[in-house]
Amino acid sequence: FFRRKMDLIVRPMMENYVGILSSFVGCFVIQFGSAAVTRKAVPKTWEHLEKTNNATEFLVRCVSNVHGLITATLIPSFFLLPAEIRNDPYGYDPYTQLVLSISVGYFLWDLWVCVHYRWPIAFWGHGICCFAVMYSGLHPFFHQQARFFLGFFEMSTVLLNVYKQLQACGHTSGPLYLWVGLVFSATFTVVRILIGIPYSIWWWGYAISLFRSGKAHSRVVIIMHLVSNLALNVLNLVWWKGILVLAGRRLGFTYGETKVD
């Protein structure tokens, strides 16, 4: 029993440490490299970021964008992998394994950011849950679901990052800011709400049936995945409400007798 539990904890790191550590170090390279490039290429923008205390957020979102673009490459394989791999919770795909190891390194860096910059506890919780889910996926486990949630969900994250970076740089007017916000709102609604929630409901039944079959490698891991998925969907609904209000403001819609602008 003890050996099997240690295998769940140790083996993913031992078999994927190159990708995990390379990603962890790479995040720092992108963070500080982005600072150097921004400072040199657009000094006035960098001065504005420092003056408004937005430099850290801008750089963190630079790293997040790279991570999001990497994970988006999982989208084609979600449709193209053979059915025997897609339908097997333990189906192994080498490229998905590589992207998961990169995500584990990224969320390790994300937790360092939370500690170093003393970010609120909600960010810690998000980072810990994401790290645990990605790390357990290296077993390998639920590769098909990783391709969906990482590949599709991170599309909206990249757009959100660009939107927030425009805000941080003071570019809060004009067509670019408006269209990035609207495209982000539409992408979030389609991917995370209209597709993501029904897919999550289907996946819950799939995961619970595996849990009840007695064939799962770890029931604790399945419970952790279920709880994390539920928390993410609750957050998505909360965020979606805010997005709808913001979109209404941008488009000048009215709610009841009160104009939102």
Short mmCIF file of C-alpha atoms in Angstrom, two decimals, residues 11 17 28 30 32 40 44 80 86 93 97 112 135 147 159 165 168 184 195 211 216-217 219 226 248 260:
data_model
loop_
_atom_site.label_atom_id
_atom_site.label_comp_id
_atom_site.label_asym_id
_atom_site.label_seq_id
_atom_site.Cartn_x
_atom_site.Cartn_y
_atom_site.Cartn_z
CA ARG A 11 7.05 8.45 -10.34
CA TYR A 17 11.70 15.92 -14.39
CA PHE A 28 11.69 32.87 -15.13
CA ILE A 30 10.32 34.60 -20.07
CA PHE A 32 12.67 38.64 -16.80
CA LYS A 40 14.28 48.56 -24.10
CA LYS A 44 7.49 54.93 -21.98
CA LEU A 80 -7.45 13.22 -34.16
CA ARG A 86 -9.40 8.82 -26.46
CA ASP A 93 -0.13 10.18 -25.66
CA GLN A 97 2.53 14.00 -21.51
CA TRP A 112 6.42 30.78 -6.46
CA TYR A 135 0.83 16.36 -11.89
CA ARG A 147 -6.41 17.90 -24.04
CA LEU A 159 -7.30 36.70 -24.67
CA GLN A 165 -2.16 43.89 -20.39
CA ALA A 168 -2.01 47.76 -17.43
CA PHE A 184 -12.56 37.31 -25.09
CA ILE A 195 -19.22 23.67 -24.24
CA PHE A 211 -14.53 5.32 -9.32
CA ALA A 216 -9.12 3.09 -10.73
CA HIS A 217 -5.48 3.40 -9.71
CA ARG A 219 -9.91 6.93 -5.74
CA LEU A 226 -13.91 15.99 -9.41
CA GLY A 248 -23.10 45.20 -21.59
CA VAL A 260 -25.01 50.53 -17.92
#
